């Protein structure tokens, strides 16, 4: 009895709920198709990340977890980061210096929720699929740890950090969106945030191995020190000051123009 080859017409059963087995041709097509869409769609970005993470990159990240005692516990326990599992009201009651309070205040300031991450569908190995899901759900903790906002400039800087730390291709390719930033944003990225991201991402501990659920009541500065992550300059503050300077320059120019016509 010969096993029929995997094809579009002979698709094997899913390996986990929601899994969509793909042929090699389908996987390449998915990567190319989702990668060339101009308008950013979260579902296509997620599909592109999954299609480009195998066969090498997500197994490498899984192996990094297996080398770490904490990473092995995460793989065994399979925790999920959601607003209910994290109990956001409790986090708001924690002292402001804690990881939990830093995280929830970042969520509140940016107006985002931990419940918006799409489920993994296109990674065949069930354990590797969990690793990708875990990476997605930890993304906002990386934001909170670094203080980077969700504006495009902040996302590009964080993706550069994630690429240096995880090696996932999608995070590296996301850095090209720096080309769409305005002139001052490009300059900041090249001079400040890209060097920060590469330096910190390469030298710090593998952030996929942080058991965030166990860190919530710990001091956030102590966690940064333990991981070897230094915070970059406050991007929201820099952008706010830049806007104020532009407004003041414009007012001054208007006053000068008014004085000349008077």
PDB file of N, CA and C in Angstrom, residues 56-117:
ATOM      1  N   UNK A  56      13.248  26.684   8.262  1.00  0.00           N
ATOM      2  CA  UNK A  56      14.435  26.863   9.108  1.00  0.00           C
ATOM      3  C   UNK A  56      14.193  27.731  10.330  1.00  0.00           C
ATOM      4  N   UNK A  57      13.579  28.887  10.159  1.00  0.00           N
ATOM      5  CA  UNK A  57      13.670  29.942  11.168  1.00  0.00           C
ATOM      6  C   UNK A  57      12.849  29.671  12.429  1.00  0.00           C
ATOM      7  N   UNK A  58      11.615  29.208  12.280  1.00  0.00           N
ATOM      8  CA  UNK A  58      10.817  28.959  13.485  1.00  0.00           C
ATOM      9  C   UNK A  58      11.322  27.716  14.232  1.00  0.00           C
ATOM     10  N   UNK A  59      11.800  26.644  13.536  1.00  0.00           N
ATOM     11  CA  UNK A  59      12.444  25.557  14.287  1.00  0.00           C
ATOM     12  C   UNK A  59      13.678  26.027  15.060  1.00  0.00           C
ATOM     13  N   UNK A  60      14.438  26.983  14.491  1.00  0.00           N
ATOM     14  CA  UNK A  60      15.599  27.518  15.221  1.00  0.00           C
ATOM     15  C   UNK A  60      15.162  28.198  16.501  1.00  0.00           C
ATOM     16  N   UNK A  61      14.049  28.942  16.431  1.00  0.00           N
ATOM     17  CA  UNK A  61      13.542  29.628  17.617  1.00  0.00           C
ATOM     18  C   UNK A  61      13.026  28.617  18.641  1.00  0.00           C
ATOM     19  N   UNK A  62      12.384  27.553  18.152  1.00  0.00           N
ATOM     20  CA  UNK A  62      11.927  26.482  19.044  1.00  0.00           C
ATOM     21  C   UNK A  62      13.122  25.820  19.744  1.00  0.00           C
ATOM     22  N   UNK A  63      14.203  25.594  18.984  1.00  0.00           N
ATOM     23  CA  UNK A  63      15.401  24.982  19.569  1.00  0.00           C
ATOM     24  C   UNK A  63      16.025  25.891  20.624  1.00  0.00           C
ATOM     25  N   UNK A  64      15.948  27.207  20.404  1.00  0.00           N
ATOM     26  CA  UNK A  64      16.448  28.156  21.412  1.00  0.00           C
ATOM     27  C   UNK A  64      15.643  28.033  22.698  1.00  0.00           C
ATOM     28  N   UNK A  65      14.347  27.780  22.581  1.00  0.00           N
ATOM     29  CA  UNK A  65      13.516  27.578  23.767  1.00  0.00           C
ATOM     30  C   UNK A  65      13.868  26.261  24.449  1.00  0.00           C
ATOM     31  N   UNK A  66      14.142  25.236  23.664  1.00  0.00           N
ATOM     32  CA  UNK A  66      14.481  23.931  24.243  1.00  0.00           C
ATOM     33  C   UNK A  66      15.818  23.968  24.984  1.00  0.00           C
ATOM     34  N   UNK A  67      16.715  24.883  24.586  1.00  0.00           N
ATOM     35  CA  UNK A  67      18.014  25.004  25.276  1.00  0.00           C
ATOM     36  C   UNK A  67      17.889  25.731  26.610  1.00  0.00           C
ATOM     37  N   UNK A  68      16.773  26.405  26.828  1.00  0.00           N
ATOM     38  CA  UNK A  68      16.589  27.201  28.045  1.00  0.00           C
ATOM     39  C   UNK A  68      15.634  26.486  29.001  1.00  0.00           C
ATOM     40  N   UNK A  69      15.986  26.379  30.292  1.00  0.00           N
ATOM     41  CA  UNK A  69      15.044  25.771  31.247  1.00  0.00           C
ATOM     42  C   UNK A  69      13.687  26.473  31.255  1.00  0.00           C
ATOM     43  N   UNK A  70      13.703  27.815  31.207  1.00  0.00           N
ATOM     44  CA  UNK A  70      12.436  28.560  31.183  1.00  0.00           C
ATOM     45  C   UNK A  70      11.711  28.330  29.870  1.00  0.00           C
ATOM     46  N   UNK A  71      12.437  28.341  28.769  1.00  0.00           N
ATOM     47  CA  UNK A  71      11.828  28.077  27.467  1.00  0.00           C
ATOM     48  C   UNK A  71      11.172  26.708  27.416  1.00  0.00           C
ATOM     49  N   UNK A  72      11.835  25.708  28.004  1.00  0.00           N
ATOM     50  CA  UNK A  72      11.254  24.353  28.029  1.00  0.00           C
ATOM     51  C   UNK A  72       9.962  24.332  28.840  1.00  0.00           C
ATOM     52  N   UNK A  73       9.935  25.080  29.943  1.00  0.00           N
ATOM     53  CA  UNK A  73       8.701  25.139  30.753  1.00  0.00           C
ATOM     54  C   UNK A  73       7.562  25.793  29.975  1.00  0.00           C
ATOM     55  N   UNK A  74       7.894  26.856  29.217  1.00  0.00           N
ATOM     56  CA  UNK A  74       6.860  27.523  28.406  1.00  0.00           C
ATOM     57  C   UNK A  74       6.300  26.543  27.379  1.00  0.00           C
ATOM     58  N   UNK A  75       7.181  25.782  26.724  1.00  0.00           N
ATOM     59  CA  UNK A  75       6.725  24.807  25.728  1.00  0.00           C
ATOM     60  C   UNK A  75       5.897  23.697  26.365  1.00  0.00           C
ATOM     61  N   UNK A  76       6.218  23.361  27.596  1.00  0.00           N
ATOM     62  CA  UNK A  76       5.449  22.315  28.285  1.00  0.00           C
ATOM     63  C   UNK A  76       4.087  22.838  28.745  1.00  0.00           C
ATOM     64  N   UNK A  77       4.089  24.067  29.304  1.00  0.00           N
ATOM     65  CA  UNK A  77       2.846  24.615  29.874  1.00  0.00           C
ATOM     66  C   UNK A  77       1.907  25.182  28.815  1.00  0.00           C
ATOM     67  N   UNK A  78       2.465  25.661  27.690  1.00  0.00           N
ATOM     68  CA  UNK A  78       1.691  26.285  26.612  1.00  0.00           C
ATOM     69  C   UNK A  78       0.766  27.415  27.100  1.00  0.00           C
ATOM     70  N   UNK A  79       1.277  28.380  27.864  1.00  0.00           N
ATOM     71  CA  UNK A  79       0.398  29.481  28.302  1.00  0.00           C
ATOM     72  C   UNK A  79       0.004  30.363  27.127  1.00  0.00           C
ATOM     73  N   UNK A  80      -1.141  31.021  27.235  1.00  0.00           N
ATOM     74  CA  UNK A  80      -1.612  31.985  26.237  1.00  0.00           C
ATOM     75  C   UNK A  80      -1.766  33.343  26.910  1.00  0.00           C
ATOM     76  N   UNK A  81      -1.348  34.396  26.201  1.00  0.00           N
ATOM     77  CA  UNK A  81      -1.416  35.761  26.731  1.00  0.00           C
ATOM     78  C   UNK A  81      -2.659  36.450  26.183  1.00  0.00           C
ATOM     79  N   UNK A  82      -3.690  36.535  27.010  1.00  0.00           N
ATOM     80  CA  UNK A  82      -4.933  37.211  26.633  1.00  0.00           C
ATOM     81  C   UNK A  82      -5.321  38.169  27.753  1.00  0.00           C
ATOM     82  N   UNK A  83      -6.298  39.029  27.486  1.00  0.00           N
ATOM     83  CA  UNK A  83      -6.716  39.987  28.522  1.00  0.00           C
ATOM     84  C   UNK A  83      -7.295  39.259  29.728  1.00  0.00           C
ATOM     85  N   UNK A  84      -7.942  38.112  29.508  1.00  0.00           N
ATOM     86  CA  UNK A  84      -8.510  37.381  30.646  1.00  0.00           C
ATOM     87  C   UNK A  84      -7.432  36.618  31.410  1.00  0.00           C
ATOM     88  N   UNK A  85      -6.501  35.967  30.684  1.00  0.00           N
ATOM     89  CA  UNK A  85      -5.452  35.216  31.389  1.00  0.00           C
ATOM     90  C   UNK A  85      -4.517  36.152  32.149  1.00  0.00           C
ATOM     91  N   UNK A  86      -4.328  37.365  31.641  1.00  0.00           N
ATOM     92  CA  UNK A  86      -3.442  38.333  32.300  1.00  0.00           C
ATOM     93  C   UNK A  86      -4.153  39.115  33.401  1.00  0.00           C
ATOM     94  N   UNK A  87      -5.494  39.133  33.365  1.00  0.00           N
ATOM     95  CA  UNK A  87      -6.278  39.874  34.366  1.00  0.00           C
ATOM     96  C   UNK A  87      -5.836  41.342  34.418  1.00  0.00           C
ATOM     97  N   UNK A  88      -6.151  42.071  33.361  1.00  0.00           N
ATOM     98  CA  UNK A  88      -5.698  43.459  33.220  1.00  0.00           C
ATOM     99  C   UNK A  88      -6.101  44.365  34.386  1.00  0.00           C
ATOM    100  N   UNK A  89      -7.329  44.244  34.945  1.00  0.00           N
ATOM    101  CA  UNK A  89      -7.659  45.089  36.108  1.00  0.00           C
ATOM    102  C   UNK A  89      -6.685  44.884  37.273  1.00  0.00           C
ATOM    103  N   UNK A  90      -6.247  43.633  37.491  1.00  0.00           N
ATOM    104  CA  UNK A  90      -5.280  43.383  38.570  1.00  0.00           C
ATOM    105  C   UNK A  90      -3.942  44.047  38.253  1.00  0.00           C
ATOM    106  N   UNK A  91      -3.527  43.994  36.984  1.00  0.00           N
ATOM    107  CA  UNK A  91      -2.248  44.613  36.607  1.00  0.00           C
ATOM    108  C   UNK A  91      -2.277  46.119  36.850  1.00  0.00           C
ATOM    109  N   UNK A  92      -3.450  46.741  36.644  1.00  0.00           N
ATOM    110  CA  UNK A  92      -3.566  48.194  36.873  1.00  0.00           C
ATOM    111  C   UNK A  92      -3.404  48.551  38.347  1.00  0.00           C
ATOM    112  N   UNK A  93      -3.602  47.567  39.233  1.00  0.00           N
ATOM    113  CA  UNK A  93      -3.480  47.834  40.673  1.00  0.00           C
ATOM    114  C   UNK A  93      -2.066  47.586  41.193  1.00  0.00           C
ATOM    115  N   UNK A  94      -1.175  47.067  40.338  1.00  0.00           N
ATOM    116  CA  UNK A  94       0.202  46.781  40.772  1.00  0.00           C
ATOM    117  C   UNK A  94       1.004  48.073  40.885  1.00  0.00           C
ATOM    118  N   UNK A  95       2.076  48.075  41.690  1.00  0.00           N
ATOM    119  CA  UNK A  95       2.938  49.263  41.785  1.00  0.00           C
ATOM    120  C   UNK A  95       3.472  49.661  40.408  1.00  0.00           C
ATOM    121  N   UNK A  96       3.643  50.957  40.156  1.00  0.00           N
ATOM    122  CA  UNK A  96       4.010  51.430  38.809  1.00  0.00           C
ATOM    123  C   UNK A  96       5.361  50.937  38.306  1.00  0.00           C
ATOM    124  N   UNK A  97       6.242  50.490  39.210  1.00  0.00           N
ATOM    125  CA  UNK A  97       7.565  50.032  38.766  1.00  0.00           C
ATOM    126  C   UNK A  97       7.567  48.578  38.302  1.00  0.00           C
ATOM    127  N   UNK A  98       6.420  47.900  38.387  1.00  0.00           N
ATOM    128  CA  UNK A  98       6.384  46.475  38.051  1.00  0.00           C
ATOM    129  C   UNK A  98       6.226  46.255  36.547  1.00  0.00           C
ATOM    130  N   UNK A  99       6.578  45.043  36.120  1.00  0.00           N
ATOM    131  CA  UNK A  99       6.419  44.661  34.713  1.00  0.00           C
ATOM    132  C   UNK A  99       4.945  44.726  34.313  1.00  0.00           C
ATOM    133  N   UNK A 100       4.072  44.212  35.186  1.00  0.00           N
ATOM    134  CA  UNK A 100       2.642  44.186  34.877  1.00  0.00           C
ATOM    135  C   UNK A 100       2.050  45.569  34.702  1.00  0.00           C
ATOM    136  N   UNK A 101       2.389  46.489  35.614  1.00  0.00           N
ATOM    137  CA  UNK A 101       1.865  47.859  35.523  1.00  0.00           C
ATOM    138  C   UNK A 101       2.434  48.577  34.301  1.00  0.00           C
ATOM    139  N   UNK A 102       3.715  48.349  34.006  1.00  0.00           N
ATOM    140  CA  UNK A 102       4.338  48.957  32.817  1.00  0.00           C
ATOM    141  C   UNK A 102       3.644  48.474  31.551  1.00  0.00           C
ATOM    142  N   UNK A 103       3.360  47.173  31.516  1.00  0.00           N
ATOM    143  CA  UNK A 103       2.695  46.579  30.348  1.00  0.00           C
ATOM    144  C   UNK A 103       1.289  47.134  30.164  1.00  0.00           C
ATOM    145  N   UNK A 104       0.481  47.128  31.227  1.00  0.00           N
ATOM    146  CA  UNK A 104      -0.919  47.551  31.071  1.00  0.00           C
ATOM    147  C   UNK A 104      -1.015  49.055  30.831  1.00  0.00           C
ATOM    148  N   UNK A 105      -0.093  49.837  31.404  1.00  0.00           N
ATOM    149  CA  UNK A 105      -0.128  51.283  31.136  1.00  0.00           C
ATOM    150  C   UNK A 105       0.266  51.555  29.685  1.00  0.00           C
ATOM    151  N   UNK A 106       1.166  50.719  29.132  1.00  0.00           N
ATOM    152  CA  UNK A 106       1.503  50.849  27.708  1.00  0.00           C
ATOM    153  C   UNK A 106       0.283  50.505  26.849  1.00  0.00           C
ATOM    154  N   UNK A 107      -0.428  49.409  27.187  1.00  0.00           N
ATOM    155  CA  UNK A 107      -1.651  49.045  26.454  1.00  0.00           C
ATOM    156  C   UNK A 107      -2.659  50.183  26.477  1.00  0.00           C
ATOM    157  N   UNK A 108      -2.870  50.759  27.674  1.00  0.00           N
ATOM    158  CA  UNK A 108      -3.870  51.830  27.827  1.00  0.00           C
ATOM    159  C   UNK A 108      -3.459  53.077  27.047  1.00  0.00           C
ATOM    160  N   UNK A 109      -2.178  53.421  27.110  1.00  0.00           N
ATOM    161  CA  UNK A 109      -1.694  54.623  26.424  1.00  0.00           C
ATOM    162  C   UNK A 109      -1.816  54.483  24.908  1.00  0.00           C
ATOM    163  N   UNK A 110      -1.514  53.287  24.408  1.00  0.00           N
ATOM    164  CA  UNK A 110      -1.525  53.066  22.955  1.00  0.00           C
ATOM    165  C   UNK A 110      -2.901  52.649  22.440  1.00  0.00           C
ATOM    166  N   UNK A 111      -3.809  52.311  23.354  1.00  0.00           N
ATOM    167  CA  UNK A 111      -5.159  51.924  22.941  1.00  0.00           C
ATOM    168  C   UNK A 111      -5.218  50.588  22.230  1.00  0.00           C
ATOM    169  N   UNK A 112      -4.439  49.606  22.711  1.00  0.00           N
ATOM    170  CA  UNK A 112      -4.432  48.283  22.075  1.00  0.00           C
ATOM    171  C   UNK A 112      -4.833  47.209  23.083  1.00  0.00           C
ATOM    172  N   UNK A 113      -5.133  46.017  22.562  1.00  0.00           N
ATOM    173  CA  UNK A 113      -5.573  44.895  23.388  1.00  0.00           C
ATOM    174  C   UNK A 113      -4.716  43.678  23.076  1.00  0.00           C
ATOM    175  N   UNK A 114      -4.467  42.817  24.073  1.00  0.00           N
ATOM    176  CA  UNK A 114      -3.706  41.591  23.791  1.00  0.00           C
ATOM    177  C   UNK A 114      -4.514  40.538  23.030  1.00  0.00           C
ATOM    178  N   UNK A 115      -5.780  40.815  22.745  1.00  0.00           N
ATOM    179  CA  UNK A 115      -6.652  39.800  22.134  1.00  0.00           C
ATOM    180  C   UNK A 115      -6.748  39.902  20.614  1.00  0.00           C
ATOM    181  N   UNK A 116      -5.881  40.670  19.987  1.00  0.00           N
ATOM    182  CA  UNK A 116      -6.023  40.917  18.543  1.00  0.00           C
ATOM    183  C   UNK A 116      -5.053  40.105  17.687  1.00  0.00           C
ATOM    184  N   UNK A 117      -4.275  39.211  18.287  1.00  0.00           N
ATOM    185  CA  UNK A 117      -3.280  38.459  17.507  1.00  0.00           C
ATOM    186  C   UNK A 117      -3.944  37.318  16.748  1.00  0.00           C
TER     187      UNK A 117
END
